Every structure is written in structure tokens, then in C-alpha cells.
PDB file of C-alpha atoms in Angstrom:
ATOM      1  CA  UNK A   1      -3.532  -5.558 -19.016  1.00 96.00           C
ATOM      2  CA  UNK A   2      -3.303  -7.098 -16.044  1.00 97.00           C
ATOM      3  CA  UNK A   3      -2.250  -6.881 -12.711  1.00 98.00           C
ATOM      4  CA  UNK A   4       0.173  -9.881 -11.283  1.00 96.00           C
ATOM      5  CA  UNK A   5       0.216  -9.623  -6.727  1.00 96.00           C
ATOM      6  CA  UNK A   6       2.031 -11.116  -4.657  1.00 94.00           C
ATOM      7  CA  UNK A   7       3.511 -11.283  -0.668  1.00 94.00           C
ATOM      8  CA  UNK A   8       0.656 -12.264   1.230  1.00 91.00           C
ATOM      9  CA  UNK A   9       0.503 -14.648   3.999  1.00 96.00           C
ATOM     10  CA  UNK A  10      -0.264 -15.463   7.775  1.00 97.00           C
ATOM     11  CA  UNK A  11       2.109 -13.181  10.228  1.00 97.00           C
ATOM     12  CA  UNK A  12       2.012 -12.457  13.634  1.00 98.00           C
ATOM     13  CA  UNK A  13       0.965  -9.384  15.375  1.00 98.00           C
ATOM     14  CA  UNK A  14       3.819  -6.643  15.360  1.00 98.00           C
ATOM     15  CA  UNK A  15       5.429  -8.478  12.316  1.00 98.00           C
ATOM     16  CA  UNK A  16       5.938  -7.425   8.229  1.00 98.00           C
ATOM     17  CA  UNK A  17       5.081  -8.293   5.772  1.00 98.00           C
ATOM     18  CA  UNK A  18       5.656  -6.793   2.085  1.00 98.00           C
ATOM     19  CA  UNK A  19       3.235  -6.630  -0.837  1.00 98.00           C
ATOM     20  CA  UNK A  20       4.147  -6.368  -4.585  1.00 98.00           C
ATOM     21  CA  UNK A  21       1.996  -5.632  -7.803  1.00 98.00           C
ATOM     22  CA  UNK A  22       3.161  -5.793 -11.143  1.00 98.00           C
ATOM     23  CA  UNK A  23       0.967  -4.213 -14.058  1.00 98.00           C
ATOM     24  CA  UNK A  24       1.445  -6.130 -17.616  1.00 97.00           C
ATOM     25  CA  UNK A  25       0.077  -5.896 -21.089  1.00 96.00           C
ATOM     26  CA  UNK A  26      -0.634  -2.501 -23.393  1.00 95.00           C
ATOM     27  CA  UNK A  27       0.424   0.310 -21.064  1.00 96.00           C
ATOM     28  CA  UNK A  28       1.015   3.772 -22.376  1.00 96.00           C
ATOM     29  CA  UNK A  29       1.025   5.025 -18.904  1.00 96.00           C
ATOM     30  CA  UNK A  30       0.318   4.526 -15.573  1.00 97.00           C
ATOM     31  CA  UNK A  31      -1.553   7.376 -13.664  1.00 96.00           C
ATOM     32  CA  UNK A  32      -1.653   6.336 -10.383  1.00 97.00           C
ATOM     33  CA  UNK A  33      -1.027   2.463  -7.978  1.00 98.00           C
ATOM     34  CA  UNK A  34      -2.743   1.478  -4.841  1.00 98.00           C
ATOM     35  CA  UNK A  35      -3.902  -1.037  -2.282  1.00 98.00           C
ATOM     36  CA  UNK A  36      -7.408  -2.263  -1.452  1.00 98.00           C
ATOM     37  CA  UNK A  37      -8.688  -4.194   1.450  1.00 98.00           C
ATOM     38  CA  UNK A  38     -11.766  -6.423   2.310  1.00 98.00           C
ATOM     39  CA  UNK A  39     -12.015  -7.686   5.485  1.00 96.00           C
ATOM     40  CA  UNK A  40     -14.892 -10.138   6.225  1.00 92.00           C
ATOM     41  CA  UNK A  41     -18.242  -8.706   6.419  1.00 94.00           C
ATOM     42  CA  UNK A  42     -17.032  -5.392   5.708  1.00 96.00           C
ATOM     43  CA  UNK A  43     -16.928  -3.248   2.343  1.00 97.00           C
ATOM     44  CA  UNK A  44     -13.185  -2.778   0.245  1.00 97.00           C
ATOM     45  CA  UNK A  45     -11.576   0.087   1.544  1.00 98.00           C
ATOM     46  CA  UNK A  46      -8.451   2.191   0.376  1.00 98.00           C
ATOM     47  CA  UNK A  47      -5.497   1.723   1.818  1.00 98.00           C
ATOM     48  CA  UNK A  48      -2.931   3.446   0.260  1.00 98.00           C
ATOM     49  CA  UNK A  49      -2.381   4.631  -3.051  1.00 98.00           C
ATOM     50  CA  UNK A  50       0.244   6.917  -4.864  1.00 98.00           C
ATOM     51  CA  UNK A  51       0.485   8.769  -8.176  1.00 96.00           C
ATOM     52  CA  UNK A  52       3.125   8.428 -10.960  1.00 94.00           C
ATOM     53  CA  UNK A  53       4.726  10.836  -9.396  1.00 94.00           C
ATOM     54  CA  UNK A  54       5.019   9.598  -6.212  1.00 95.00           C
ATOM     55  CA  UNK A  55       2.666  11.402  -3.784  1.00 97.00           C
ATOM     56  CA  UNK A  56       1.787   8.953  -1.095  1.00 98.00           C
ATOM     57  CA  UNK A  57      -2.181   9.039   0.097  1.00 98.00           C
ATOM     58  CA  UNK A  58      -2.917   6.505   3.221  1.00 98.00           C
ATOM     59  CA  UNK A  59      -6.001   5.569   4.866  1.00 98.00           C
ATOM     60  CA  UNK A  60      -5.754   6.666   8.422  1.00 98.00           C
ATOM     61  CA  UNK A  61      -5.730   3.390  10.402  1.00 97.00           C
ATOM     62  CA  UNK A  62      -2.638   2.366   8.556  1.00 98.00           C
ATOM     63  CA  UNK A  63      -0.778   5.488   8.635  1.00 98.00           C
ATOM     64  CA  UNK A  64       2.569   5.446  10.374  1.00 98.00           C
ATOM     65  CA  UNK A  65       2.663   1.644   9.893  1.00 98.00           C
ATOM     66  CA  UNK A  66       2.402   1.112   6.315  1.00 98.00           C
ATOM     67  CA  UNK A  67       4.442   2.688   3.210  1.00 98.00           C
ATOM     68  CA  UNK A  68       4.029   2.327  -0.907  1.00 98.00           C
ATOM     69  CA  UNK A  69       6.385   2.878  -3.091  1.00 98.00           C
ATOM     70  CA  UNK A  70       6.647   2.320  -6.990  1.00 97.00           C
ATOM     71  CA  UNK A  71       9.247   1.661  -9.461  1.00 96.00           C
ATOM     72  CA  UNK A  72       7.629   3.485 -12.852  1.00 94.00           C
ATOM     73  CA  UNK A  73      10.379   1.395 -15.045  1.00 95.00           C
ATOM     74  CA  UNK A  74       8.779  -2.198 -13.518  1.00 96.00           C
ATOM     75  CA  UNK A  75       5.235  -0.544 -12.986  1.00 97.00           C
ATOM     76  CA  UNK A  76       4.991  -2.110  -9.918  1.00 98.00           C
ATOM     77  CA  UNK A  77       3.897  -1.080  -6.656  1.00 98.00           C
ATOM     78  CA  UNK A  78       4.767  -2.458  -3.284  1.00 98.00           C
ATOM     79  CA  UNK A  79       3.480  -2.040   0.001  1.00 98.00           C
ATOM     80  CA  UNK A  80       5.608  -2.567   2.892  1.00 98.00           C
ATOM     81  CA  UNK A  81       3.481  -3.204   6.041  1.00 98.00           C
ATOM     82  CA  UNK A  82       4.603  -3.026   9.408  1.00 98.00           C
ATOM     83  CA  UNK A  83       3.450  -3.241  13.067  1.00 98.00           C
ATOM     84  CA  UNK A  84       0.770  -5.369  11.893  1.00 98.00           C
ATOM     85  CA  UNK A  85      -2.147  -5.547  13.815  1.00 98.00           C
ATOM     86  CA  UNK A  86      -5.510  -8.094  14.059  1.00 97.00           C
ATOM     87  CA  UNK A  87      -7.445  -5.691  12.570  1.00 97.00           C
ATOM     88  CA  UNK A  88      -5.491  -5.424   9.392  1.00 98.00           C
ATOM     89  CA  UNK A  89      -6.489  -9.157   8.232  1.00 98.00           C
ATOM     90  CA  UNK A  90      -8.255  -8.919   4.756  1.00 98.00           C
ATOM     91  CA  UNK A  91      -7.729  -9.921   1.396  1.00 98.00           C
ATOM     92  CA  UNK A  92      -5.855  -7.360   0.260  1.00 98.00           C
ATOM     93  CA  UNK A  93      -6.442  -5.933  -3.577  1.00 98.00           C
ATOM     94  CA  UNK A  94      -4.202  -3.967  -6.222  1.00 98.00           C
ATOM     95  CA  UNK A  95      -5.598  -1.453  -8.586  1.00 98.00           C
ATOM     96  CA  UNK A  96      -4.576   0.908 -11.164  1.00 98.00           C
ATOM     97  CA  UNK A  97      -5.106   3.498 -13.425  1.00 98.00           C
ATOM     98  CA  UNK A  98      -3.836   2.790 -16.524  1.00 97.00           C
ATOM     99  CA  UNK A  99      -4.014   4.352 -19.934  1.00 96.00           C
ATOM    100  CA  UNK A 100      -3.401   2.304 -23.243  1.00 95.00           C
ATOM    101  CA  UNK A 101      -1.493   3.316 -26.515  1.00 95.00           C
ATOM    102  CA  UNK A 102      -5.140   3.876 -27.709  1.00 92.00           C
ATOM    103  CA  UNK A 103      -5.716   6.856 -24.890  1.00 92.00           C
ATOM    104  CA  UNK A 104      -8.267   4.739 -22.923  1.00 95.00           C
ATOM    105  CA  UNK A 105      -8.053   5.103 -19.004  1.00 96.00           C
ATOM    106  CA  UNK A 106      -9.581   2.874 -17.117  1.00 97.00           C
ATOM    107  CA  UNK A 107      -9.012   1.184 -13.602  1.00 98.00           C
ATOM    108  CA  UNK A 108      -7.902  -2.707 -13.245  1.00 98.00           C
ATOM    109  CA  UNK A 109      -7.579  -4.985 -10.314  1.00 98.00           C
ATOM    110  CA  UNK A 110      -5.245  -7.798  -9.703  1.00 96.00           C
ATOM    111  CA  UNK A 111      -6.323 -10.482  -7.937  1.00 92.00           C
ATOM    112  CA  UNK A 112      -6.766 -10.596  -3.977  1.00 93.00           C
ATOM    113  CA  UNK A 113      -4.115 -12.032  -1.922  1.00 96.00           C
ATOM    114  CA  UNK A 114      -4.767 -12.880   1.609  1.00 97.00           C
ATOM    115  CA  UNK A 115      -2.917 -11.688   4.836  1.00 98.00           C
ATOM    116  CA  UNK A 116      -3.810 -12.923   8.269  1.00 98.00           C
ATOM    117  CA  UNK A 117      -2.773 -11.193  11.269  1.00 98.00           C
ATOM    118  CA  UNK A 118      -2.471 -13.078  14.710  1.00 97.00           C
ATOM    119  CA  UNK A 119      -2.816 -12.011  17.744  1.00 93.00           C
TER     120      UNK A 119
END
């Protein structure tokens, strides 16, 4: 399996900026899609995540600004980010929960793509 991300980049504050993530490989299911960050110095954190059937869960701080969405049929997930702020620069992560045809769940990660907020 593995996770394929794209839409990062350098944007300035109050702009957009859209994040995609498509899973690949030996799926039987996916059970749920999100988005990590790390920001320098700091520890990953969640930012927003959402099950197969689409219940949304956001961290706080992005709340308002950011929405995910899925599309089950391409198992990808996107992240549409706006009112961008400073303190959302990070490399930002995908993950997900994915069973195989073998019943195994386990989580996978897709590489880091970078976003850069300026001020």
C-alpha cells in the first residue's frame, strides 16, 4: 500500500491552498483518512481526519479554516485549507487506516509535503 500526497507549497498569509492523498496497492477497505502536521521543533499533531463514512474530526486551531473531504471510489482524501496563517507552516503528513484482502489493519503514511505560510 501506499500513500501518494500532493498540493503543498509556499502561500501567503490569508491564502489556500489544497491538499490531496491517494491510497494505492491491496486495499479491502479503508476505515478512516487524515492529515498530520510537524512543525519545526514541535511533535506531529492531528489535524483533521474523517471516517469512511464521512464524519469530519478537526484539531481546534484549524477549525473553521480547514475542511477534508474523501472520495471512497479514488480513496483519496483532500484537505482544503483556507485563511492560512504563519502558524500553520509544517510538513504536513497523510495517514490511513487501511485493511487488506487478508483482514490486516494497520495505519500507513505517505510522505510529508511541505507548506509555508508567509506573513
Amino acid at each position: 500500500v501506499q500513500l501518494q500526497a500532493f498540493g503543498g507549497g509556499l502561500v501567503q498569509a490569508g491564502g489556500s491552498l489544497r491538499l490531496s492523498c491517494a491510497a494505492s496497492g491491496s486495499i479491502f477497505s479503508i476505515d478512516r483518512m487524515g492529515w498530520y502536521r510537524q512543525a519545526p521543533g514541535k511533535e506531529r499533531e492531528l489535524v483533521a481526519s474523517i471516517t469512511s463514512g464521512g464524519k469530519p474530526n478537526y484539531t481546534d486551531s484549524v477549525k473553521g479554516r480547514f475542511t477534508i473531504s474523501s472520495d471512497n471510489a479514488k480513496n483519496t482524501v483532500y484537505l482544503q485549507m483556507n485563511s492560512l496563517k504563519p502558524e500553520d507552516t509544517a510538513v504536513y503528513y497523510c495517514n490511513a487506516w487501511i485493511t487488506n484482502p487478508g483482514a490486516l489493519t494497520r495505519s500507513y503514511w505517505g510522505q510529508g509535503t511541505k507548506i509555508t505560510v508567509s506573513s
